[in-house]
Amino acid sequence: MNSYNIKTTRLLREVMQNYFLNFRRAPKVAWCTSVGPAELLRSFGFEIYFPENHGALLGTTRHAVDYIPAAVKSGYSGHICSYTTSDIGAWLSNETPLKSHYGLEKIPKPDLIVYNTNQCREVEDWFTFFARQFNCPIAGINPPRYLDHVGKAEVELVIKQFKKIIPACELASGNKFDIDKFREALKLSREATILWQEVLQTAKNSPSPITFFDGTIHMGPIVVLRGTQIAVDYYKTLLEELENHVRNQIGCLKEEDCRLFWDGMPIWGRLRMLSDLFLQNNTAVVASTYCNSWIFDDFDETNPFESTALAYTKIFINRSEKAKMEFFKNWFPEYGIDGVIFHDSKTCFNNSNAKFGLPQRLTEETGLPTLVIEGDLCDTRFFSDGQSITKIETFLEQIEGQKAYL
Ligand code: SF4
């Protein structure tokens, strides 16, 4: 049995619980997409709630499938984003795992709902459902998508969209926009995101002190608390522990036979099973597009609008295949990658990169073997344990076989 553990996980539970319980006394609440303009919202004094985080909790607790039918019954297809359908279904069923998990009776009522379609257009439909339910104002940012390069024209367009939501923020919060508060939130966000990047980069070491599966758990604060000192302090503690492990050559495995990259959404309901499967096969999944999505190293408080517009438009999911190929080709040598797993998520077309032959082209360009596994972020009915285990074990044998000939 693998006895490795990251002690900071205990602190994570406390941090997340405090974050949720804080909503009980929050004067004003804004809802925001996970890569939405959190720093701008924080500058108005909103506590920020992230429905995608709720979707992930519905996935990890495996309750999503209980609630999706309620959303389907009210007209949402079972083949669209299962964060959306499970979250809407849970609301229609008057249920939330926040109750048993963190002691919060219900999801926080919004005073303002804000989305950014830099990740997908689905968030607009999803959030609009709740705007209607709560009779709440809603504002959105719609940046240009699928870009090879994010240039001045695109950034200027997004800056205008950022500025356009300010009156809605002022009205809902009762506070005037204060550029210094925006700068302060951005400074804290930048600090946290750089620490998060350093946390992920400890996985460049072998044995790696953190896997993709650990990352999906420890990313909680960078999603929901960026722009706060709490997130900065959390990642300082986590980084210190991981660096200590690296210094002492303690990793998730004693020795790694294989190091993999994960592309696409986590399969939230099977995190534990998959994590154990890879470790049992002496394989460390050391990096991912997903965890890297919350690194915004372009944030710059001296240039707040331009730098946030750039950082939130540049993200991997919002880019062309050409740009994504460059991301991949930079990451693989840095992390010593032996192979790539593509999660082809049934209900998230936007964060699945295996549907148009990219894995094959990537293999041609890099020589690295790739494997596509079918599944879903929350709807476990689209994932087969047996088939996936067989595919993964065969893939690992193939990589081992190739290494033996090197
Ligand atoms: S990126 Fe995918 S999982 Fe995330 S909200 Fe959009 S459709 Fe859903």
mmCIF file of C-alpha atoms and ligand atoms in Angstrom:
data_model
loop_
_atom_site.group_PDB
_atom_site.id
_atom_site.type_symbol
_atom_site.label_atom_id
_atom_site.label_comp_id
_atom_site.label_asym_id
_atom_site.label_seq_id
_atom_site.Cartn_x
_atom_site.Cartn_y
_atom_site.Cartn_z
ATOM 1 C CA MET A 1 0.000 0.000 0.000
ATOM 2 C CA ASN A 2 1.258 3.489 -0.878
ATOM 3 C CA SER A 3 1.827 5.408 2.384
ATOM 4 C CA TYR A 4 2.802 8.731 0.800
ATOM 5 C CA ASN A 5 0.617 11.614 1.833
ATOM 6 C CA ILE A 6 0.569 15.388 1.620
ATOM 7 C CA LYS A 7 -0.073 16.713 5.123
ATOM 8 C CA THR A 8 -1.259 20.111 3.893
ATOM 9 C CA THR A 9 -4.431 18.326 2.707
ATOM 10 C CA ARG A 10 -5.718 18.691 6.287
ATOM 11 C CA LEU A 11 -5.324 22.454 6.051
ATOM 12 C CA LEU A 12 -7.108 22.409 2.696
ATOM 13 C CA ARG A 13 -10.249 21.025 4.292
ATOM 14 C CA GLU A 14 -10.219 23.807 6.892
ATOM 15 C CA VAL A 15 -9.603 26.505 4.264
ATOM 16 C CA MET A 16 -12.445 25.266 2.056
ATOM 17 C CA GLN A 17 -14.842 24.884 4.986
ATOM 18 C CA ASN A 18 -14.148 28.451 6.145
ATOM 19 C CA TYR A 19 -14.618 29.685 2.587
ATOM 20 C CA PHE A 20 -18.069 28.125 2.373
ATOM 21 C CA LEU A 21 -19.237 29.001 5.879
ATOM 22 C CA ASN A 22 -18.223 32.596 5.244
ATOM 23 C CA PHE A 23 -21.177 32.896 2.851
ATOM 24 C CA ARG A 24 -23.517 32.859 5.855
ATOM 25 C CA ARG A 25 -22.338 36.342 6.777
ATOM 26 C CA ALA A 26 -21.372 37.645 3.346
ATOM 27 C CA PRO A 27 -22.950 41.073 2.757
ATOM 28 C CA LYS A 28 -22.896 40.690 -1.028
ATOM 29 C CA VAL A 29 -22.334 37.619 -3.176
ATOM 30 C CA ALA A 30 -21.280 37.418 -6.807
ATOM 31 C CA TRP A 31 -21.263 34.211 -8.812
ATOM 32 C CA CYS A 32 -18.404 33.818 -11.240
ATOM 33 C CA THR A 33 -17.102 31.305 -13.767
ATOM 34 C CA SER A 34 -13.906 29.529 -12.725
ATOM 35 C CA VAL A 35 -11.731 31.566 -15.104
ATOM 36 C CA GLY A 36 -13.886 34.661 -14.858
ATOM 37 C CA PRO A 37 -12.963 38.134 -13.586
ATOM 38 C CA ALA A 38 -12.689 37.206 -9.899
ATOM 39 C CA GLU A 39 -10.219 39.993 -9.072
ATOM 40 C CA LEU A 40 -12.498 42.712 -10.399
ATOM 41 C CA LEU A 41 -15.422 41.292 -8.395
ATOM 42 C CA ARG A 42 -13.293 41.091 -5.244
ATOM 43 C CA SER A 43 -12.393 44.742 -5.592
ATOM 44 C CA PHE A 44 -16.084 45.588 -5.000
ATOM 45 C CA GLY A 45 -16.121 43.546 -1.782
ATOM 46 C CA PHE A 46 -18.168 40.601 -3.117
ATOM 47 C CA GLU A 47 -17.705 37.135 -1.676
ATOM 48 C CA ILE A 48 -17.461 34.973 -4.768
ATOM 49 C CA TYR A 49 -19.184 31.680 -5.357
ATOM 50 C CA PHE A 50 -18.128 29.426 -8.251
ATOM 51 C CA PRO A 51 -20.832 27.057 -9.562
ATOM 52 C CA GLU A 52 -18.202 24.931 -11.349
ATOM 53 C CA ASN A 53 -16.685 24.135 -7.980
ATOM 54 C CA HIS A 54 -20.141 22.958 -6.915
ATOM 55 C CA GLY A 55 -20.311 20.874 -10.110
ATOM 56 C CA ALA A 56 -16.969 19.258 -9.262
ATOM 57 C CA LEU A 57 -18.258 18.466 -5.767
ATOM 58 C CA LEU A 58 -21.370 16.865 -7.281
ATOM 59 C CA GLY A 59 -18.960 14.801 -9.400
ATOM 60 C CA THR A 60 -16.555 13.719 -6.656
ATOM 61 C CA THR A 61 -19.391 12.819 -4.289
ATOM 62 C CA ARG A 62 -20.939 10.883 -7.228
ATOM 63 C CA HIS A 63 -24.321 12.563 -6.681
ATOM 64 C CA ALA A 64 -24.348 14.151 -10.142
ATOM 65 C CA VAL A 65 -26.181 11.198 -11.692
ATOM 66 C CA ASP A 66 -28.936 11.524 -9.062
ATOM 67 C CA TYR A 67 -29.692 15.097 -10.159
ATOM 68 C CA ILE A 68 -29.053 15.168 -13.926
ATOM 69 C CA PRO A 69 -32.493 13.610 -14.678
ATOM 70 C CA ALA A 70 -34.260 16.590 -13.045
ATOM 71 C CA ALA A 71 -32.436 18.983 -15.412
ATOM 72 C CA VAL A 72 -33.193 16.737 -18.391
ATOM 73 C CA LYS A 73 -36.870 16.750 -17.410
ATOM 74 C CA SER A 74 -36.885 20.532 -17.503
ATOM 75 C CA GLY A 75 -35.431 20.646 -21.018
ATOM 76 C CA TYR A 76 -31.626 20.467 -20.653
ATOM 77 C CA SER A 77 -30.098 17.721 -22.778
ATOM 78 C CA GLY A 78 -28.277 14.929 -20.952
ATOM 79 C CA HIS A 79 -25.493 15.369 -23.513
ATOM 80 C CA ILE A 80 -24.540 18.927 -22.561
ATOM 81 C CA CYS A 81 -22.034 19.876 -19.825
ATOM 82 C CA SER A 82 -22.736 17.670 -16.814
ATOM 83 C CA TYR A 83 -21.611 20.447 -14.457
ATOM 84 C CA THR A 84 -24.539 22.409 -15.836
ATOM 85 C CA THR A 85 -27.082 19.599 -15.721
ATOM 86 C CA SER A 86 -26.051 18.234 -12.319
ATOM 87 C CA ASP A 87 -25.971 21.727 -10.816
ATOM 88 C CA ILE A 88 -29.363 22.690 -12.241
ATOM 89 C CA GLY A 89 -30.735 19.281 -11.254
ATOM 90 C CA ALA A 90 -29.464 19.643 -7.683
ATOM 91 C CA TRP A 91 -31.109 23.076 -7.462
ATOM 92 C CA LEU A 92 -34.408 21.741 -8.802
ATOM 93 C CA SER A 93 -34.174 18.889 -6.276
ATOM 94 C CA ASN A 94 -33.414 21.370 -3.486
ATOM 95 C CA GLU A 95 -30.212 19.506 -2.603
ATOM 96 C CA THR A 96 -26.543 20.335 -2.288
ATOM 97 C CA PRO A 97 -23.523 18.307 -1.098
ATOM 98 C CA LEU A 98 -22.335 21.540 0.582
ATOM 99 C CA LYS A 99 -24.657 20.595 3.430
ATOM 100 C CA SER A 100 -23.026 17.292 4.374
ATOM 101 C CA HIS A 101 -19.557 18.336 3.218
ATOM 102 C CA TYR A 102 -19.103 21.788 4.708
ATOM 103 C CA GLY A 103 -22.203 22.438 6.812
ATOM 104 C CA LEU A 104 -23.624 25.086 4.436
ATOM 105 C CA GLU A 105 -27.382 24.565 4.147
ATOM 106 C CA LYS A 106 -27.824 25.898 0.631
ATOM 107 C CA ILE A 107 -25.894 27.460 -2.227
ATOM 108 C CA PRO A 108 -25.316 31.195 -1.656
ATOM 109 C CA LYS A 109 -27.930 33.525 -3.154
ATOM 110 C CA PRO A 110 -26.339 35.811 -5.767
ATOM 111 C CA ASP A 111 -26.558 39.606 -5.902
ATOM 112 C CA LEU A 112 -24.794 39.526 -9.271
ATOM 113 C CA ILE A 113 -23.908 36.740 -11.711
ATOM 114 C CA VAL A 114 -20.873 37.146 -13.966
ATOM 115 C CA TYR A 115 -19.522 34.767 -16.596
ATOM 116 C CA ASN A 116 -16.694 34.684 -19.085
ATOM 117 C CA THR A 117 -17.128 32.565 -22.211
ATOM 118 C CA ASN A 118 -13.338 32.180 -22.560
ATOM 119 C CA GLN A 119 -13.923 28.517 -21.622
ATOM 120 C CA CYS A 120 -17.244 27.762 -23.351
ATOM 121 C CA ARG A 121 -20.585 29.291 -24.243
ATOM 122 C CA GLU A 122 -22.343 26.747 -21.986
ATOM 123 C CA VAL A 123 -21.601 28.854 -18.924
ATOM 124 C CA GLU A 124 -23.798 31.615 -20.335
ATOM 125 C CA ASP A 125 -26.819 29.280 -20.596
ATOM 126 C CA TRP A 126 -26.084 27.722 -17.231
ATOM 127 C CA PHE A 127 -25.731 31.047 -15.410
ATOM 128 C CA THR A 128 -28.723 32.543 -17.203
ATOM 129 C CA PHE A 129 -30.868 29.733 -15.780
ATOM 130 C CA PHE A 130 -29.910 30.854 -12.282
ATOM 131 C CA ALA A 131 -30.284 34.553 -13.110
ATOM 132 C CA ARG A 132 -33.908 33.745 -13.964
ATOM 133 C CA GLN A 133 -34.370 31.610 -10.848
ATOM 134 C CA PHE A 134 -33.044 34.322 -8.529
ATOM 135 C CA ASN A 135 -34.268 37.257 -10.593
ATOM 136 C CA CYS A 136 -30.664 38.431 -10.398
ATOM 137 C CA PRO A 137 -28.688 40.750 -12.711
ATOM 138 C CA ILE A 138 -26.248 38.970 -14.999
ATOM 139 C CA ALA A 139 -23.253 40.320 -16.937
ATOM 140 C CA GLY A 140 -20.823 38.584 -19.259
ATOM 141 C CA ILE A 141 -17.512 38.798 -21.030
ATOM 142 C CA ASN A 142 -17.336 37.197 -24.483
ATOM 143 C CA PRO A 143 -13.729 37.238 -25.681
ATOM 144 C CA PRO A 144 -12.676 36.126 -29.160
ATOM 145 C CA ARG A 145 -12.009 32.410 -29.209
ATOM 146 C CA TYR A 146 -9.678 29.808 -30.765
ATOM 147 C CA LEU A 147 -6.841 32.265 -31.339
ATOM 148 C CA ASP A 148 -3.332 31.352 -32.526
ATOM 149 C CA HIS A 149 -2.051 34.512 -30.951
ATOM 150 C CA VAL A 150 -3.687 36.957 -28.537
ATOM 151 C CA GLY A 151 -2.824 40.390 -29.891
ATOM 152 C CA LYS A 152 -3.470 44.003 -29.049
ATOM 153 C CA ALA A 153 -6.828 44.164 -30.879
ATOM 154 C CA GLU A 154 -8.238 41.187 -28.960
ATOM 155 C CA VAL A 155 -6.978 42.505 -25.626
ATOM 156 C CA GLU A 156 -8.478 45.944 -26.263
ATOM 157 C CA LEU A 157 -11.830 44.372 -27.065
ATOM 158 C CA VAL A 158 -11.786 42.372 -23.818
ATOM 159 C CA ILE A 159 -10.709 45.424 -21.778
ATOM 160 C CA LYS A 160 -13.836 47.197 -23.051
ATOM 161 C CA GLN A 161 -15.951 44.232 -21.995
ATOM 162 C CA PHE A 162 -14.346 44.192 -18.525
ATOM 163 C CA LYS A 163 -15.067 47.900 -18.105
ATOM 164 C CA LYS A 164 -18.633 47.439 -19.325
ATOM 165 C CA ILE A 165 -19.517 45.200 -16.354
ATOM 166 C CA ILE A 166 -18.361 47.796 -13.799
ATOM 167 C CA PRO A 167 -21.737 49.623 -13.531
ATOM 168 C CA ALA A 168 -23.488 46.301 -12.786
ATOM 169 C CA CYS A 169 -20.867 45.578 -10.089
ATOM 170 C CA GLU A 170 -21.337 49.054 -8.575
ATOM 171 C CA LEU A 171 -25.101 48.703 -8.518
ATOM 172 C CA ALA A 172 -25.121 45.204 -7.013
ATOM 173 C CA SER A 173 -22.380 45.854 -4.438
ATOM 174 C CA GLY A 174 -23.314 49.425 -3.506
ATOM 175 C CA ASN A 175 -19.624 50.351 -3.859
ATOM 176 C CA LYS A 176 -17.927 52.600 -6.373
ATOM 177 C CA PHE A 177 -15.140 51.114 -8.472
ATOM 178 C CA ASP A 178 -11.754 51.685 -6.818
ATOM 179 C CA ILE A 179 -8.723 51.019 -9.008
ATOM 180 C CA ASP A 180 -6.478 50.583 -5.949
ATOM 181 C CA LYS A 181 -8.690 47.803 -4.612
ATOM 182 C CA PHE A 182 -8.578 46.158 -8.036
ATOM 183 C CA ARG A 183 -4.779 46.446 -8.039
ATOM 184 C CA GLU A 184 -4.608 44.925 -4.556
ATOM 185 C CA ALA A 185 -6.813 41.946 -5.490
ATOM 186 C CA LEU A 186 -4.738 41.424 -8.613
ATOM 187 C CA LYS A 187 -1.474 41.544 -6.684
ATOM 188 C CA LEU A 188 -2.728 38.867 -4.291
ATOM 189 C CA SER A 189 -4.058 36.820 -7.179
ATOM 190 C CA ARG A 190 -0.738 37.005 -8.973
ATOM 191 C CA GLU A 191 1.115 35.930 -5.842
ATOM 192 C CA ALA A 192 -1.177 32.929 -5.371
ATOM 193 C CA THR A 193 -1.080 31.914 -9.014
ATOM 194 C CA ILE A 194 2.741 32.012 -9.106
ATOM 195 C CA LEU A 195 2.861 29.875 -5.972
ATOM 196 C CA TRP A 196 0.384 27.465 -7.578
ATOM 197 C CA GLN A 197 2.646 27.306 -10.633
ATOM 198 C CA GLU A 198 5.607 26.495 -8.375
ATOM 199 C CA VAL A 199 3.555 23.807 -6.644
ATOM 200 C CA LEU A 200 2.796 22.170 -10.001
ATOM 201 C CA GLN A 201 6.396 22.526 -11.109
ATOM 202 C CA THR A 202 7.655 20.436 -8.187
ATOM 203 C CA ALA A 203 6.362 17.551 -10.336
ATOM 204 C CA LYS A 204 9.279 18.127 -12.691
ATOM 205 C CA ASN A 205 11.302 16.192 -10.121
ATOM 206 C CA SER A 206 11.447 12.427 -10.054
ATOM 207 C CA PRO A 207 10.040 10.992 -7.887
ATOM 208 C CA SER A 208 7.332 13.608 -8.122
ATOM 209 C CA PRO A 209 5.848 14.838 -4.823
ATOM 210 C CA ILE A 210 2.473 15.590 -6.444
ATOM 211 C CA THR A 211 0.335 14.016 -9.155
ATOM 212 C CA PHE A 212 -2.399 15.376 -11.385
ATOM 213 C CA PHE A 213 -4.922 13.711 -9.060
ATOM 214 C CA ASP A 214 -3.524 15.514 -5.996
ATOM 215 C CA GLY A 215 -3.510 18.713 -8.039
ATOM 216 C CA THR A 216 -7.247 18.466 -8.744
ATOM 217 C CA ILE A 217 -7.843 18.508 -4.983
ATOM 218 C CA HIS A 218 -5.298 21.178 -4.044
ATOM 219 C CA MET A 219 -6.463 23.546 -6.762
ATOM 220 C CA GLY A 220 -9.545 24.436 -4.690
ATOM 221 C CA PRO A 221 -8.136 27.716 -3.281
ATOM 222 C CA ILE A 222 -6.693 28.943 -6.587
ATOM 223 C CA VAL A 223 -10.156 28.591 -8.110
ATOM 224 C CA VAL A 224 -12.330 29.964 -5.318
ATOM 225 C CA LEU A 225 -9.991 32.193 -3.263
ATOM 226 C CA ARG A 226 -7.711 33.912 -5.734
ATOM 227 C CA GLY A 227 -7.352 37.556 -4.920
ATOM 228 C CA THR A 228 -7.147 36.805 -1.168
ATOM 229 C CA GLN A 229 -4.291 36.437 1.323
ATOM 230 C CA ILE A 230 -5.799 33.071 2.323
ATOM 231 C CA ALA A 231 -4.901 31.547 -1.057
ATOM 232 C CA VAL A 232 -1.378 33.003 -0.884
ATOM 233 C CA ASP A 233 -0.802 31.549 2.590
ATOM 234 C CA TYR A 234 -2.237 28.183 1.602
ATOM 235 C CA TYR A 235 0.081 27.733 -1.387
ATOM 236 C CA LYS A 236 3.104 28.898 0.616
ATOM 237 C CA THR A 237 2.433 26.076 3.086
ATOM 238 C CA LEU A 238 1.815 23.495 0.375
ATOM 239 C CA LEU A 239 4.902 24.532 -1.592
ATOM 240 C CA GLU A 240 7.084 24.353 1.500
ATOM 241 C CA GLU A 241 5.948 20.789 2.184
ATOM 242 C CA LEU A 242 6.437 19.654 -1.418
ATOM 243 C CA GLU A 243 9.876 21.261 -1.688
ATOM 244 C CA ASN A 244 10.817 19.477 1.485
ATOM 245 C CA HIS A 245 9.729 16.180 -0.093
ATOM 246 C CA VAL A 246 11.808 16.954 -3.163
ATOM 247 C CA ARG A 247 14.882 17.721 -1.040
ATOM 248 C CA ASN A 248 14.433 14.391 0.730
ATOM 249 C CA GLN A 249 13.643 12.543 -2.492
ATOM 250 C CA ILE A 250 10.244 11.490 -1.215
ATOM 251 C CA GLY A 251 7.615 11.135 -3.901
ATOM 252 C CA CYS A 252 4.272 9.579 -4.631
ATOM 253 C CA LEU A 253 6.267 6.572 -5.877
ATOM 254 C CA LYS A 254 9.706 5.417 -4.765
ATOM 255 C CA GLU A 255 10.687 4.960 -8.378
ATOM 256 C CA GLU A 256 8.710 5.922 -11.446
ATOM 257 C CA ASP A 257 8.593 3.560 -14.429
ATOM 258 C CA CYS A 258 6.539 5.999 -16.421
ATOM 259 C CA ARG A 259 5.524 9.673 -16.352
ATOM 260 C CA LEU A 260 2.314 10.728 -18.048
ATOM 261 C CA PHE A 261 0.513 13.906 -19.044
ATOM 262 C CA TRP A 262 -3.280 14.224 -18.663
ATOM 263 C CA ASP A 263 -5.280 16.313 -21.105
ATOM 264 C CA GLY A 264 -8.881 17.311 -20.513
ATOM 265 C CA MET A 265 -11.271 17.308 -17.612
ATOM 266 C CA PRO A 266 -10.780 15.153 -14.521
ATOM 267 C CA ILE A 267 -13.171 12.229 -14.176
ATOM 268 C CA TRP A 268 -14.333 13.472 -10.801
ATOM 269 C CA GLY A 269 -16.230 10.348 -9.749
ATOM 270 C CA ARG A 270 -13.220 8.100 -10.431
ATOM 271 C CA LEU A 271 -10.298 10.168 -9.139
ATOM 272 C CA ARG A 272 -9.371 7.719 -6.408
ATOM 273 C CA MET A 273 -9.697 4.635 -8.602
ATOM 274 C CA LEU A 274 -7.575 6.157 -11.365
ATOM 275 C CA SER A 275 -4.982 7.545 -8.975
ATOM 276 C CA ASP A 276 -4.562 4.097 -7.392
ATOM 277 C CA LEU A 277 -4.463 2.390 -10.787
ATOM 278 C CA PHE A 278 -1.560 4.513 -12.031
ATOM 279 C CA LEU A 279 0.388 4.240 -8.782
ATOM 280 C CA GLN A 280 -0.071 0.450 -8.738
ATOM 281 C CA ASN A 281 1.493 0.462 -12.194
ATOM 282 C CA ASN A 282 4.454 2.575 -10.993
ATOM 283 C CA THR A 283 3.232 5.448 -13.102
ATOM 284 C CA ALA A 284 3.038 9.076 -12.081
ATOM 285 C CA VAL A 285 0.650 11.383 -13.921
ATOM 286 C CA VAL A 286 2.758 14.475 -13.362
ATOM 287 C CA ALA A 287 1.188 17.288 -15.352
ATOM 288 C CA SER A 288 -2.064 18.313 -16.986
ATOM 289 C CA THR A 289 -3.710 20.992 -19.056
ATOM 290 C CA TYR A 290 -6.416 21.194 -16.404
ATOM 291 C CA CYS A 291 -4.345 22.132 -13.342
ATOM 292 C CA ASN A 292 -2.241 24.492 -15.443
ATOM 293 C CA SER A 293 -5.382 26.436 -16.376
ATOM 294 C CA TRP A 294 -5.184 28.520 -13.199
ATOM 295 C CA ILE A 295 -1.725 29.940 -13.843
ATOM 296 C CA PHE A 296 -2.140 33.592 -14.779
ATOM 297 C CA ASP A 297 1.422 34.825 -14.731
ATOM 298 C CA ASP A 298 0.532 37.810 -16.949
ATOM 299 C CA PHE A 299 -1.343 39.494 -14.069
ATOM 300 C CA ASP A 300 0.257 42.831 -13.363
ATOM 301 C CA GLU A 301 -1.238 45.254 -10.845
ATOM 302 C CA THR A 302 0.483 48.203 -12.503
ATOM 303 C CA ASN A 303 -1.543 47.483 -15.632
ATOM 304 C CA PRO A 304 -4.686 45.881 -14.203
ATOM 305 C CA PHE A 305 -7.183 45.913 -17.077
ATOM 306 C CA GLU A 306 -4.797 45.015 -19.852
ATOM 307 C CA SER A 307 -3.078 42.261 -17.904
ATOM 308 C CA THR A 308 -6.326 40.583 -16.738
ATOM 309 C CA ALA A 309 -7.816 40.817 -20.229
ATOM 310 C CA LEU A 310 -4.682 39.203 -21.647
ATOM 311 C CA ALA A 311 -4.335 36.507 -18.981
ATOM 312 C CA TYR A 312 -7.978 35.406 -19.157
ATOM 313 C CA THR A 313 -8.029 35.367 -22.959
ATOM 314 C CA LYS A 314 -4.720 33.505 -23.345
ATOM 315 C CA ILE A 315 -5.785 30.401 -21.447
ATOM 316 C CA PHE A 316 -5.266 27.011 -23.078
ATOM 317 C CA ILE A 317 -8.948 26.122 -23.494
ATOM 318 C CA ASN A 318 -9.576 29.355 -25.418
ATOM 319 C CA ARG A 319 -6.915 28.699 -28.061
ATOM 320 C CA SER A 320 -6.482 27.240 -31.535
ATOM 321 C CA GLU A 321 -5.016 23.784 -32.153
ATOM 322 C CA LYS A 322 -1.809 25.445 -33.340
ATOM 323 C CA ALA A 323 -1.423 27.294 -30.030
ATOM 324 C CA LYS A 324 -2.365 24.175 -28.034
ATOM 325 C CA MET A 325 0.294 22.157 -29.853
ATOM 326 C CA GLU A 326 2.873 24.721 -28.745
ATOM 327 C CA PHE A 327 1.696 24.479 -25.125
ATOM 328 C CA PHE A 328 2.024 20.680 -25.291
ATOM 329 C CA LYS A 329 5.443 20.743 -26.915
ATOM 330 C CA ASN A 330 6.767 23.082 -24.231
ATOM 331 C CA TRP A 331 5.335 21.077 -21.355
ATOM 332 C CA PHE A 332 6.439 17.557 -22.338
ATOM 333 C CA PRO A 333 10.248 17.920 -22.147
ATOM 334 C CA GLU A 334 9.995 20.035 -18.988
ATOM 335 C CA TYR A 335 8.167 17.248 -17.166
ATOM 336 C CA GLY A 336 9.957 14.295 -18.759
ATOM 337 C CA ILE A 337 6.735 12.924 -20.238
ATOM 338 C CA ASP A 338 6.622 9.367 -21.638
ATOM 339 C CA GLY A 339 3.028 9.392 -22.899
ATOM 340 C CA VAL A 340 -0.196 11.372 -22.978
ATOM 341 C CA ILE A 341 -3.706 10.447 -21.864
ATOM 342 C CA PHE A 342 -6.544 12.331 -23.542
ATOM 343 C CA HIS A 343 -9.798 12.267 -21.640
ATOM 344 C CA ASP A 344 -12.508 12.542 -24.274
ATOM 345 C CA SER A 345 -15.279 13.866 -22.109
ATOM 346 C CA LYS A 346 -18.739 13.043 -23.392
ATOM 347 C CA THR A 347 -20.426 16.219 -22.159
ATOM 348 C CA CYS A 348 -17.567 18.714 -22.387
ATOM 349 C CA PHE A 349 -16.746 19.216 -26.007
ATOM 350 C CA ASN A 350 -14.794 22.371 -25.129
ATOM 351 C CA ASN A 351 -12.218 20.753 -22.917
ATOM 352 C CA SER A 352 -11.737 17.576 -24.964
ATOM 353 C CA ASN A 353 -8.979 17.678 -27.536
ATOM 354 C CA ALA A 354 -9.278 14.188 -28.961
ATOM 355 C CA LYS A 355 -12.181 14.607 -31.352
ATOM 356 C CA PHE A 356 -10.386 15.970 -34.434
ATOM 357 C CA GLY A 357 -7.201 13.921 -34.648
ATOM 358 C CA LEU A 358 -4.992 16.087 -32.432
ATOM 359 C CA PRO A 359 -3.547 13.086 -30.507
ATOM 360 C CA GLN A 360 -2.379 11.483 -33.777
ATOM 361 C CA ARG A 361 -0.804 14.713 -34.988
ATOM 362 C CA LEU A 362 0.840 15.191 -31.599
ATOM 363 C CA THR A 363 2.376 11.714 -31.791
ATOM 364 C CA GLU A 364 3.662 12.460 -35.294
ATOM 365 C CA GLU A 365 5.284 15.686 -34.103
ATOM 366 C CA THR A 366 6.644 14.595 -30.730
ATOM 367 C CA GLY A 367 7.004 10.828 -31.052
ATOM 368 C CA LEU A 368 5.093 10.389 -27.789
ATOM 369 C CA PRO A 369 2.397 7.700 -27.585
ATOM 370 C CA THR A 370 -1.118 8.894 -26.811
ATOM 371 C CA LEU A 371 -4.200 7.166 -25.455
ATOM 372 C CA VAL A 372 -7.789 8.383 -25.653
ATOM 373 C CA ILE A 373 -10.157 7.282 -22.908
ATOM 374 C CA GLU A 374 -13.870 7.977 -23.085
ATOM 375 C CA GLY A 375 -15.546 9.265 -19.967
ATOM 376 C CA ASP A 376 -17.102 12.312 -18.441
ATOM 377 C CA LEU A 377 -16.412 14.921 -15.793
ATOM 378 C CA CYS A 378 -19.509 14.143 -13.694
ATOM 379 C CA ASP A 379 -21.796 11.707 -15.495
ATOM 380 C CA THR A 380 -20.289 8.357 -14.537
ATOM 381 C CA ARG A 381 -22.686 6.561 -16.896
ATOM 382 C CA PHE A 382 -20.342 7.548 -19.720
ATOM 383 C CA PHE A 383 -17.311 5.880 -18.102
ATOM 384 C CA SER A 384 -16.569 2.168 -18.100
ATOM 385 C CA ASP A 385 -14.163 1.062 -15.368
ATOM 386 C CA GLY A 386 -13.352 -2.263 -17.043
ATOM 387 C CA GLN A 387 -12.686 -0.888 -20.527
ATOM 388 C CA SER A 388 -10.669 2.057 -19.250
ATOM 389 C CA ILE A 389 -8.495 -0.044 -16.939
ATOM 390 C CA THR A 390 -7.714 -2.468 -19.774
ATOM 391 C CA LYS A 391 -6.877 0.384 -22.153
ATOM 392 C CA ILE A 392 -4.639 2.143 -19.609
ATOM 393 C CA GLU A 393 -2.768 -1.016 -18.607
ATOM 394 C CA THR A 394 -2.198 -1.946 -22.254
ATOM 395 C CA PHE A 395 -0.961 1.591 -22.949
ATOM 396 C CA LEU A 396 1.492 1.419 -20.047
ATOM 397 C CA GLU A 397 2.794 -1.946 -21.279
ATOM 398 C CA GLN A 398 3.271 -0.421 -24.733
ATOM 399 C CA ILE A 399 5.302 2.458 -23.259
ATOM 400 C CA GLU A 400 7.393 0.036 -21.207
ATOM 401 C CA GLY A 401 7.966 -2.040 -24.331
ATOM 402 C CA GLN A 402 9.101 1.010 -26.297
ATOM 403 C CA LYS A 403 11.454 2.067 -23.503
ATOM 404 C CA ALA A 404 13.035 -1.385 -23.447
ATOM 405 C CA TYR A 405 14.163 -0.848 -27.055
ATOM 406 C CA LEU A 406 15.748 2.534 -26.386
HETATM 407 S S1 SF4 B 1 -15.635 23.997 -20.012
HETATM 408 FE FE1 SF4 B 1 -16.799 22.109 -20.205
HETATM 409 S S2 SF4 B 1 -17.089 21.392 -18.107
HETATM 410 FE FE2 SF4 B 1 -16.499 23.545 -18.001
HETATM 411 S S3 SF4 B 1 -18.434 24.639 -17.897
HETATM 412 FE FE3 SF4 B 1 -17.812 24.559 -20.055
HETATM 413 S S4 SF4 B 1 -18.806 22.725 -20.914
HETATM 414 FE FE4 SF4 B 1 -18.888 22.597 -18.679
#
